[in-house]
XYZ file of C-alpha atoms in Angstrom:
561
model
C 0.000 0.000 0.000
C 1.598 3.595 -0.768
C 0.378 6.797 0.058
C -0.815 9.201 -2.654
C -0.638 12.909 -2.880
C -4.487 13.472 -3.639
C -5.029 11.498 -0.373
C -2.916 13.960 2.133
C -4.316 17.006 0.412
C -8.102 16.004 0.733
C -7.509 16.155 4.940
C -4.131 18.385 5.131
C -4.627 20.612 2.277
C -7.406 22.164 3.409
C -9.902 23.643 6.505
C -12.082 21.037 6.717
C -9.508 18.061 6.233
C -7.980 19.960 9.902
C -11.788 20.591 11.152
C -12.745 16.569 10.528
C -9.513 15.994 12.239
C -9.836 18.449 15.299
C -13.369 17.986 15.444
C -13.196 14.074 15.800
C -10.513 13.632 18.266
C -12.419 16.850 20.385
C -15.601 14.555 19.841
C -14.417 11.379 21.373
C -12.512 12.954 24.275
C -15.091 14.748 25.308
C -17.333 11.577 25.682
C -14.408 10.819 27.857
C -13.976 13.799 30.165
C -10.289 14.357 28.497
C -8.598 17.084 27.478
C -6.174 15.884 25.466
C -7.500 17.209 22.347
C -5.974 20.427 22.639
C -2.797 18.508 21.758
C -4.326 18.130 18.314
C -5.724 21.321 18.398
C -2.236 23.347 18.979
C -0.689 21.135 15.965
C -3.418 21.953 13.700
C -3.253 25.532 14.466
C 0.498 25.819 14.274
C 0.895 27.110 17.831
C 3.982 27.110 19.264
C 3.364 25.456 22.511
C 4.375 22.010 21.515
C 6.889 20.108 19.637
C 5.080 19.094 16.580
C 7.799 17.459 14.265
C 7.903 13.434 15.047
C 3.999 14.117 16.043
C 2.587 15.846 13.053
C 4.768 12.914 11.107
C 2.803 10.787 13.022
C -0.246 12.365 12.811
C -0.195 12.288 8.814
C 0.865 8.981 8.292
C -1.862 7.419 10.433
C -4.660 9.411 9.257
C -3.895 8.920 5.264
C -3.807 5.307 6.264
C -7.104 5.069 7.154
C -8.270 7.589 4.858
C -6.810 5.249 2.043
C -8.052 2.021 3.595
C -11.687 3.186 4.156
C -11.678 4.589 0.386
C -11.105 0.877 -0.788
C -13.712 -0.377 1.454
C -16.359 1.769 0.384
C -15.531 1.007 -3.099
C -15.484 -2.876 -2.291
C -19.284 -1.833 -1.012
C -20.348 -0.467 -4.112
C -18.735 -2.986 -6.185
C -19.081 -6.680 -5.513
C -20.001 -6.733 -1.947
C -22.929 -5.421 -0.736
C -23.237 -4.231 2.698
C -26.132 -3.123 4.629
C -27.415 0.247 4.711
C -26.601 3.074 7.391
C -25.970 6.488 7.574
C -22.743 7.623 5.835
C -19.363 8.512 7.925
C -16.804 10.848 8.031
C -13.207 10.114 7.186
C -11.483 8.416 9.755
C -14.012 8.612 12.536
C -16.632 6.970 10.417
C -19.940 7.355 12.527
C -18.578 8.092 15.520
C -19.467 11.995 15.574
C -23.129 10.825 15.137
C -23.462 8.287 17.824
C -26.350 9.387 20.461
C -25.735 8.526 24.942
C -28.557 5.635 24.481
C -27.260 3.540 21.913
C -30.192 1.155 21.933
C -32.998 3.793 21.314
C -30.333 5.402 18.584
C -30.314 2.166 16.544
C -33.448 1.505 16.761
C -34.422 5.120 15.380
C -32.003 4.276 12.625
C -33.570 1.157 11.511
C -36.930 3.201 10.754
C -34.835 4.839 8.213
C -32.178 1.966 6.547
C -34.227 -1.044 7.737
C -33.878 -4.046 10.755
C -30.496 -4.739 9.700
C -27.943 -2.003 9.756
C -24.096 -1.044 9.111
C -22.082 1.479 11.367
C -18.199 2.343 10.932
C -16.664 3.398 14.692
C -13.305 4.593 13.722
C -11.752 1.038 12.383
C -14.453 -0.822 14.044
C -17.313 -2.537 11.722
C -20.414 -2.406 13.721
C -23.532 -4.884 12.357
C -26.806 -3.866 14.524
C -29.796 -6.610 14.536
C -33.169 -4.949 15.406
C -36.053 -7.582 14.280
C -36.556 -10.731 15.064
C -35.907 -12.320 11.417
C -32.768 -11.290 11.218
C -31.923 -12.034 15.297
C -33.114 -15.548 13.936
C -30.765 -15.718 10.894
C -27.623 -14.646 13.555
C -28.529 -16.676 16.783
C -29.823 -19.558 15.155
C -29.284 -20.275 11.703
C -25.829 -19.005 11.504
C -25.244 -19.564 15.278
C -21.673 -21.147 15.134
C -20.070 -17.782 13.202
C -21.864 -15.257 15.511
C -20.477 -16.765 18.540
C -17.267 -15.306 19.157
C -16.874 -12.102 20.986
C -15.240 -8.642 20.231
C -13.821 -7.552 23.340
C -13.294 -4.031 24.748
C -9.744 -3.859 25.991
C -11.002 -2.818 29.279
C -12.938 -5.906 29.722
C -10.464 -7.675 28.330
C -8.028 -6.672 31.209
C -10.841 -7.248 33.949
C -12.020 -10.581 32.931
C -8.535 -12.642 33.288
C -7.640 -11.827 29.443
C -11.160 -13.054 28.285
C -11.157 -16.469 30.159
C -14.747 -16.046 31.408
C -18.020 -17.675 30.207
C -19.251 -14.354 29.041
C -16.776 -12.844 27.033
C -14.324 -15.930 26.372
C -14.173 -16.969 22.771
C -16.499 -19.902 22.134
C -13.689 -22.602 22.336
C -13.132 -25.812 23.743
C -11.667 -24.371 27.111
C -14.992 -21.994 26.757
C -17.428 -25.092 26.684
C -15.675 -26.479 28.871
C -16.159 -24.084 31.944
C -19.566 -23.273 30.449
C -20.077 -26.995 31.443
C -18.603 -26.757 34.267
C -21.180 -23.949 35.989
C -24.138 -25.028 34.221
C -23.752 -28.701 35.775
C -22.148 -27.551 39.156
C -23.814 -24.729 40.196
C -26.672 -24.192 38.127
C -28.104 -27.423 37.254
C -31.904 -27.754 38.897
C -30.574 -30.616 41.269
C -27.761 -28.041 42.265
C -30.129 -25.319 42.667
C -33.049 -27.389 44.536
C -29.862 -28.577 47.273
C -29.367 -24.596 47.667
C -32.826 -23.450 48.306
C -32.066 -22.851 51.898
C -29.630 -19.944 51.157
C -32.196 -18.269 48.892
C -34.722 -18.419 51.614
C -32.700 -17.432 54.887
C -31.635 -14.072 52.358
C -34.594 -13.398 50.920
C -36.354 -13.313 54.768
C -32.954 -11.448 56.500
C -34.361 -9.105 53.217
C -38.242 -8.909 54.370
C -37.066 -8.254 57.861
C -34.562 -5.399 56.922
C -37.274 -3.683 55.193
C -39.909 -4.402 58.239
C -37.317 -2.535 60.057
C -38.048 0.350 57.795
C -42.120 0.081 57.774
C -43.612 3.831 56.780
C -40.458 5.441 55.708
C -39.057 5.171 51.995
C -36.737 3.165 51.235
C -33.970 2.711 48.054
C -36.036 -0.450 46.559
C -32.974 -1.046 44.254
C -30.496 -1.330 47.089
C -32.711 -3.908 48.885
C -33.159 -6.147 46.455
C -29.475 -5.898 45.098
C -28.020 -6.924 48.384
C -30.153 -10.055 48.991
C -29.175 -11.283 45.427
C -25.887 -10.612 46.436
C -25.267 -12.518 49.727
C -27.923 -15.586 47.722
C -24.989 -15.742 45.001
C -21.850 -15.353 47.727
C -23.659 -18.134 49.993
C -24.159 -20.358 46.910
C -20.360 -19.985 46.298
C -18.500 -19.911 48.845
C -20.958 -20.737 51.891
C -20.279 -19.872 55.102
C -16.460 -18.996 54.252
C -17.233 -14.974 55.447
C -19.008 -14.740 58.514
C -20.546 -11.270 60.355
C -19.029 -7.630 59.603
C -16.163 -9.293 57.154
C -18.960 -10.517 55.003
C -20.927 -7.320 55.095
C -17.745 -5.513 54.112
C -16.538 -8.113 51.272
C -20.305 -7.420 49.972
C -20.155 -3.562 49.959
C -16.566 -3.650 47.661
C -17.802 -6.206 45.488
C -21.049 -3.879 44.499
C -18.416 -0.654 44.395
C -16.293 -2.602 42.110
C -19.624 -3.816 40.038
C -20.552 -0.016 39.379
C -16.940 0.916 38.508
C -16.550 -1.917 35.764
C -19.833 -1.383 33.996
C -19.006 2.265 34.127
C -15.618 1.514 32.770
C -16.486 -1.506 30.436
C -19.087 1.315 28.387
C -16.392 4.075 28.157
C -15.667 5.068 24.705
C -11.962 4.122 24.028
C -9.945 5.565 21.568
C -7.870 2.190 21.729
C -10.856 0.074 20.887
C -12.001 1.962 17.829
C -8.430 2.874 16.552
C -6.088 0.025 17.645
C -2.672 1.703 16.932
C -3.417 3.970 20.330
C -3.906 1.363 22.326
C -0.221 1.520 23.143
C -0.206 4.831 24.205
C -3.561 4.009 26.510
C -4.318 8.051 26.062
C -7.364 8.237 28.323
C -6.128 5.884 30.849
C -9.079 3.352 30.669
C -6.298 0.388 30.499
C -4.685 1.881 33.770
C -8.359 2.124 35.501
C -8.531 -1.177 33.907
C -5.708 -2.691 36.016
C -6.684 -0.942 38.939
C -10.031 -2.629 39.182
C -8.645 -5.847 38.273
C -6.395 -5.901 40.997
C -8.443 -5.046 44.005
C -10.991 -7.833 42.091
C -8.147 -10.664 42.426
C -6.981 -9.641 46.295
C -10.658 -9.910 47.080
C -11.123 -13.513 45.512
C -7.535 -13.960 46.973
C -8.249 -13.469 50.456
C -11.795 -15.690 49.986
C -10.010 -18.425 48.543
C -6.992 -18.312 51.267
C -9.915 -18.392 53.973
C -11.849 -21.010 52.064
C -8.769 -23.071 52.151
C -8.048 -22.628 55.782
C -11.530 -23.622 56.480
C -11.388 -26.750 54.784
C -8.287 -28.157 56.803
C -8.268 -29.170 60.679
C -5.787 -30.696 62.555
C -3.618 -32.898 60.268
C -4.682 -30.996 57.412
C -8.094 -33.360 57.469
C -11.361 -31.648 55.760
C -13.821 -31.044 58.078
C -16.782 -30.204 55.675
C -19.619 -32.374 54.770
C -20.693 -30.654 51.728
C -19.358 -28.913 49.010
C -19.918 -25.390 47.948
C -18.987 -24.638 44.464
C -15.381 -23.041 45.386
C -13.573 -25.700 47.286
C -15.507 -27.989 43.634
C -13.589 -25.386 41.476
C -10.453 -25.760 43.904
C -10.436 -29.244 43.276
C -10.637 -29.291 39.892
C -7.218 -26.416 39.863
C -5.566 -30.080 40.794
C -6.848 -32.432 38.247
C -4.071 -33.850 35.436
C -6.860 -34.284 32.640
C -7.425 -31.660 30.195
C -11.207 -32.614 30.484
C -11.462 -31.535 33.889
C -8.752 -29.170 35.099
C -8.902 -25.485 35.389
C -6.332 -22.962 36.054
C -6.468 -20.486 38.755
C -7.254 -17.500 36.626
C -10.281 -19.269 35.262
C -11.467 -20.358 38.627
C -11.702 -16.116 39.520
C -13.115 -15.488 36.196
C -15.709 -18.231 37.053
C -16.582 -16.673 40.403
C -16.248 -13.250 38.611
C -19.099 -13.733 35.910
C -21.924 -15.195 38.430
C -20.888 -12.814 41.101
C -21.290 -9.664 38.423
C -24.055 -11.128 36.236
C -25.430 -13.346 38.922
C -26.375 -9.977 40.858
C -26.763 -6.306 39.195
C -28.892 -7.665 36.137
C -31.757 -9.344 39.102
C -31.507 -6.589 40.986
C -31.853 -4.097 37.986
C -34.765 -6.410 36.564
C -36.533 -6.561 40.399
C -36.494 -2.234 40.905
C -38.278 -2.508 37.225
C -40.762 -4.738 38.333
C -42.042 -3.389 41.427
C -41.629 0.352 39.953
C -44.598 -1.296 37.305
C -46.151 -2.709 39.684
C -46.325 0.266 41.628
C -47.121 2.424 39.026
C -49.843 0.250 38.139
C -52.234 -0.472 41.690
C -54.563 -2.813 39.849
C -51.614 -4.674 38.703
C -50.226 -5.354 42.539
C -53.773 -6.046 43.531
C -54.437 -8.659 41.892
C -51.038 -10.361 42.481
C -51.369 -10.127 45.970
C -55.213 -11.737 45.389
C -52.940 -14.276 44.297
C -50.646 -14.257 46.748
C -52.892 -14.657 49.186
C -55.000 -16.781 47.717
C -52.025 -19.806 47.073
C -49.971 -18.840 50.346
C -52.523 -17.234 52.510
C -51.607 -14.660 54.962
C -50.904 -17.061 57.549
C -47.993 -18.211 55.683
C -44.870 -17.792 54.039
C -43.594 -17.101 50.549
C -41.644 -20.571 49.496
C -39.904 -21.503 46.269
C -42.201 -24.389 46.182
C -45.175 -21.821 45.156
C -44.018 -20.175 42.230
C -44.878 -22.592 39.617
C -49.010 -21.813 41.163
C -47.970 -17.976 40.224
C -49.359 -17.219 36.489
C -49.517 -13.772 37.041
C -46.953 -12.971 38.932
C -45.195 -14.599 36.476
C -46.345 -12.709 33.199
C -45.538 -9.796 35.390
C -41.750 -10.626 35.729
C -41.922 -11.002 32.179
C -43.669 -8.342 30.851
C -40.727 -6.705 32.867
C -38.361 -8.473 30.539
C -40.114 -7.295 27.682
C -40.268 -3.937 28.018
C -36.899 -3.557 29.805
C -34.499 -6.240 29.100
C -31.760 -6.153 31.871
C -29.406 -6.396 28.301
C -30.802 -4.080 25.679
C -28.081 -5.096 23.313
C -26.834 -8.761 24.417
C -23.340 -8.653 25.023
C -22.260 -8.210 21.717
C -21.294 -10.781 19.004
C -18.511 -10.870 16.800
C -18.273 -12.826 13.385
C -15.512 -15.269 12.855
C -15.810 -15.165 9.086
C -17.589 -13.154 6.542
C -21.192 -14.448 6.013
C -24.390 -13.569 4.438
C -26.938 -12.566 6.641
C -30.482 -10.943 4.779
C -28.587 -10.870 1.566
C -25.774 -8.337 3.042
C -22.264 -8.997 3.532
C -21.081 -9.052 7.583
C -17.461 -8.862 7.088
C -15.506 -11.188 9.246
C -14.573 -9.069 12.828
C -17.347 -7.324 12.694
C -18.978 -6.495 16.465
C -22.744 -7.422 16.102
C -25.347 -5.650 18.327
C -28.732 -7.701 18.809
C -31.192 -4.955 19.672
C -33.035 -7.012 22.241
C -34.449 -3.928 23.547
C -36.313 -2.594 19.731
C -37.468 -6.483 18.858
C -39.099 -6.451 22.327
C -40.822 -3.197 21.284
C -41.545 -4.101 17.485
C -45.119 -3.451 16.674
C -45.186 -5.999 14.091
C -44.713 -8.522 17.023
C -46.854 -6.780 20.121
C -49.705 -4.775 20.310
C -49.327 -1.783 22.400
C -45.305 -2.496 22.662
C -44.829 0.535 24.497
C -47.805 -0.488 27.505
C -47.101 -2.775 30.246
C -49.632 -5.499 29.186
C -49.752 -8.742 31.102
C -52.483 -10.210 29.118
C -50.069 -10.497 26.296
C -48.585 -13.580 28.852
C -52.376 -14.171 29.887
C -54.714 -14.367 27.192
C -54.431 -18.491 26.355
C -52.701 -21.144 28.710
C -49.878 -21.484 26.219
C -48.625 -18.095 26.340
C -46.001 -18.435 29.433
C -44.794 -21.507 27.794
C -44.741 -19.469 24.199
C -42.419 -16.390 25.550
C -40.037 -18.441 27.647
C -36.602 -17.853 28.578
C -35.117 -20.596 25.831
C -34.224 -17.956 23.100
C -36.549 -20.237 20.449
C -39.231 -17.342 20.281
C -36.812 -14.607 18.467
C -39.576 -12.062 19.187
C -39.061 -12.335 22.829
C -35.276 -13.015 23.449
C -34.286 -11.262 27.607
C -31.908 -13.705 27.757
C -30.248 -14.082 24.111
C -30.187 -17.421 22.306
C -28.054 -20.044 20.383
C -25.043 -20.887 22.439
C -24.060 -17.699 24.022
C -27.605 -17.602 25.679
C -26.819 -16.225 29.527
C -25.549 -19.206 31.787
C -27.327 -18.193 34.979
C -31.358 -18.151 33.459
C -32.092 -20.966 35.814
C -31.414 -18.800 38.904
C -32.414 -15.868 37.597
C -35.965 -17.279 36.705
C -35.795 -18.467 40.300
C -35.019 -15.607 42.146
C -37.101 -12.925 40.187
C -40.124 -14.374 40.828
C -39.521 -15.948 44.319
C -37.896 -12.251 45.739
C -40.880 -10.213 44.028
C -43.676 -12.769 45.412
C -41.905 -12.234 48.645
C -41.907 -8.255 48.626
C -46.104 -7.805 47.795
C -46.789 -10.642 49.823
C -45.058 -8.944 52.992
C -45.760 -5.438 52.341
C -48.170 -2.545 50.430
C -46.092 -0.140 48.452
C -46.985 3.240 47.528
C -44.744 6.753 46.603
C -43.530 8.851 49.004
C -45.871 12.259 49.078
C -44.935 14.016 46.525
C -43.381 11.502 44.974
C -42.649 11.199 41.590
C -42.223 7.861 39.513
C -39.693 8.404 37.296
C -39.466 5.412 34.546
C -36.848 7.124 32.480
C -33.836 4.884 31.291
C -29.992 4.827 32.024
C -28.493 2.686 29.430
C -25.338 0.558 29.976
C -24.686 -3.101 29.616
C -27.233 -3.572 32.044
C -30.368 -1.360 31.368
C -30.742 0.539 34.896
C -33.455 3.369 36.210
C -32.102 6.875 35.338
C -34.053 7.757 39.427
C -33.386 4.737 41.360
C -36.838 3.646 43.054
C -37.626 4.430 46.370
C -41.098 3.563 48.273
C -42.905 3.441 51.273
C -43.706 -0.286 52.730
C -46.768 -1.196 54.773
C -47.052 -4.183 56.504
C -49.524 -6.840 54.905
C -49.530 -9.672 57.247
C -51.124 -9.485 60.712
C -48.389 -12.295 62.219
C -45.233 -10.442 63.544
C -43.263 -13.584 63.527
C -43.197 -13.693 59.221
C -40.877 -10.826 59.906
């Protein structure tokens, strides 16, 4: 490849060739609360205050590469090739300048306009975005095997052990294997059933907190989030933390939660234009290894006390059951291939169900009841059921959710309307395929819109309504809109082989912790009180104004608190 005059003059020949330039670097840093874009700036305008011979070299080079490289493209996109529709870039930041805060109500606004399937260029990133069903279908299922792999932010990349995690490993053999590993260990319905006892003593420790609290409001969110917490740390480790240690070891894990969402959705220069990523010029790779870090002391210090646990005098184990770290612990001493896994996956393991395990219940729960709230005839006739297949002279058990129709269509009319993953996690292709008669190029990052199919009016009536009879309306329905991924209109969860690991619990614990909450208590707004529904998007579809509400005590025996 060489260079051509024509090329350097479009972008250094002229104003706007230095405005594109300025512009786009000034764009993306301030996205990222930087400043370094005045660097750029003082080149551009000649200014004497810094050295700008090795870095306008530099400068040049990089940007009549890509210049020259996305010139071939495009004409590979009007000749043979044909790619999907989208709106047109800029030179070298491609679409970038365009790109709205909630990505998932952008691209769906953008599919009104170039149809369900859609092509984005993020600097040298290719981005695919999915928002129907059909096409979801043709990804997830039909082409399932090529849409599996991942495209990894570098942040993540550094936080999750270098990608040897369920969720954002490659789907390899070492993948499946640990995939097998947690699904048949941890998560298998035998597994879970054994367990049931650490859901329930949270899940009450929760109902009493917020008795504790009766007739003043309360952060809903926070509730919730720390009984799925300590379920997912019991069901892990057990009784390894005990009193104020655990209560401190829970409180850093959910500061460390919030810091790498926050960080894992920061725009990176080094993502979208890999030659920076050297240079790591907004210091996301430094936060990166910061977080990481304090991550692996934490599981450090749990594993060192797990393993002092498990010895007595003459080093003999004193446990009668297993939790699922001293079963991962075992297997860091198996021979066979089959069976062994290194330390680093072990964390990574304990990593994914602690992080996904937690935030996305919680997140789905503060939806729910914020619904349910803002709908009265929707929590009165829930409760009718509640009381009618517990009675209040009883207690919420696991045992009763399968006699819960309604409460059920309620958690998932949550899931409709606001999937705890608007976009998936997304996808990456391993080779170039066909999908809808366009051309995904191999590498591309593919976005499933989870959030516009649930929404699609083609497949709902009244998408934008909380509807339970859409769940209600024939006996099939529940069974129709389950939690497989099969039913590509309704798809919370994803599908194909990268569907989430931890449904089973999740299913569990959404509809076992809400049951619990309108069983105990009434709910109703602060005075005043305003219920905000708007949305904060991230990997994990949060409330913009976290919930908070006002409990009243349901049930006339003190003793189910």
């Amino acid at each position: 490849m060489f260079i051509t005059q024509p090329h350097c003059n479009f972008l250094f020949g002229n104003s706007l060739g230095w405005s594109i330039i300025a512009g786009s670097f000034k764009m993306i840093s301030q996205i990222s609360d930087l400043s370094w874009w005045r660097w750029i700036e003082n080149v551009t305008n000649g200014g004497n205050k810094v050295n700008t011979g090795v870095s306008m070299v530099m400068l040049v080079l990089i940007t009549c590469i890509y210049v020259v490289i996305g010139r071939r493209l495009h004409r590979r996109g009007n000749g043979e090739t044909r790619f999907p529709p989208g709106p047109r870039g800029l030179p070298l930041v491609g679409n970038l300048l365009s790109l709205e805060p909630d990505l998932h109500v952008y691209f769906a606004k953008l599919s009104k306009i170039y149809g369900p399937i859609i092509k984005l260029q993020l600097g040298r990133m290719h981005v695919t975005v999915l928002n129907s069903s059909s096409v979801a279908k043709e990804v997830l299922r039909d082409q399932d095997a090529n849409f599996s792999g991942r495209d990894i932010p570098t942040s993540v990349l550094i936080m999750t052990y270098g990608g040897k995690d369920i969720i954002w490993g490659q789907s390899d053999q070492e993948w499946r294997k640990l995939r097998k590993i947690l699904t048949h260990e941890l998560l298998s319905n035998t597994s879970l059933d054994s367990s049931y006892s650490l859901r329930r003593s949270e899940v009450r420790r929760m109902v009493k907190d917020v008795y504790g609290m009766i007739g003043t409001p309360i952060n809903v969110g926070e509730q919730v989030f720390v009984a799925t917490l300590n379920v997912v740390l019991n069901m892990l480790w057990g009784g390894t933390i005990q009193g104020d240690e655990r209560i401190r070891v829970g409180i850093q894990f959910r500061q460390l939660f919030n810091e790498m969402i926050e960080l894992g959705l920061k725009p990176n220069i080094s993502d979208f234009f890999p030659i920076f990523t050297r240079f790591d010029i907004q210091g996301i790779e430094k936060k990166s290894w910061k977080i990481f870090n304090e991550m692996d002391r934490m599981f450090d210090s749990v594993i060192d006390q797990h393993l002092k646990l498990e010895k007595g005098n003459n080093g003999l184990q004193q446990r009668s059951s297993k939790d699922f770290l001293q079963f991962l612990l075992e297997l860091t001493k198996k021979q066979e291939f089959k069976t062994q896994v290194t330390m680093a996956q072990l964390k990574a393991l304990l990593q994914d169900v602690v992080v996904a395990g937690t935030d996305t219940s919680a997140t789905t729960l503060e939806w729910a009841m914020s619904e349910v709230i803002k709908n009265p005839e929707v929590m009165r006739k829930a409760q009718e059921e509640l009381d009618e297949v517990v009675g209040k002279n009883g207690i919420v058990e696991e045992s009763h959710m399968n006699q819960l129709p309604y409460l059920e269509a309620v958690v998932k009319e949550t899931l409709r309307l606001h999937p705890a993953g608007p976009l998936l996690i997304p996808h990456r292709s391993i080779k170039s395929a066909i999908v809808s008669g366009y051309t995904i190029p191999e590498g591309s990052r593919v976005f499933v819109n989870a959030w516009a199919i649930h929404r699609d009016s083609e497949a709902w009536n009244n998408p934008l309504v909380f509807q339970l009879e859409r769940f209600l309306s024939s006996d099939d329905n529940l069974k129709k809109y389950g939690y497989t991924g099969n039913n590509f209109d309704y798809i919370p969860f994803g599908s194909g082989r990268r569907i989430c690991a931890g449904t089973p619990l999740a299913e569990r614990m959404l509809i076992y912790v809400l049951a619990s909450l309108l069983h105990s208590f009434d709910w109703k707004l602060p005075e005043g009180g305003n219920l905000d529904l708007t949305e904060k998007f991230g990997i994990v579809l949060k409330k913009a104004t976290p919930l908070v509400a006002i409990p009243t005590p349901r049930l006339s025996n003190l003793d189910f608190y």
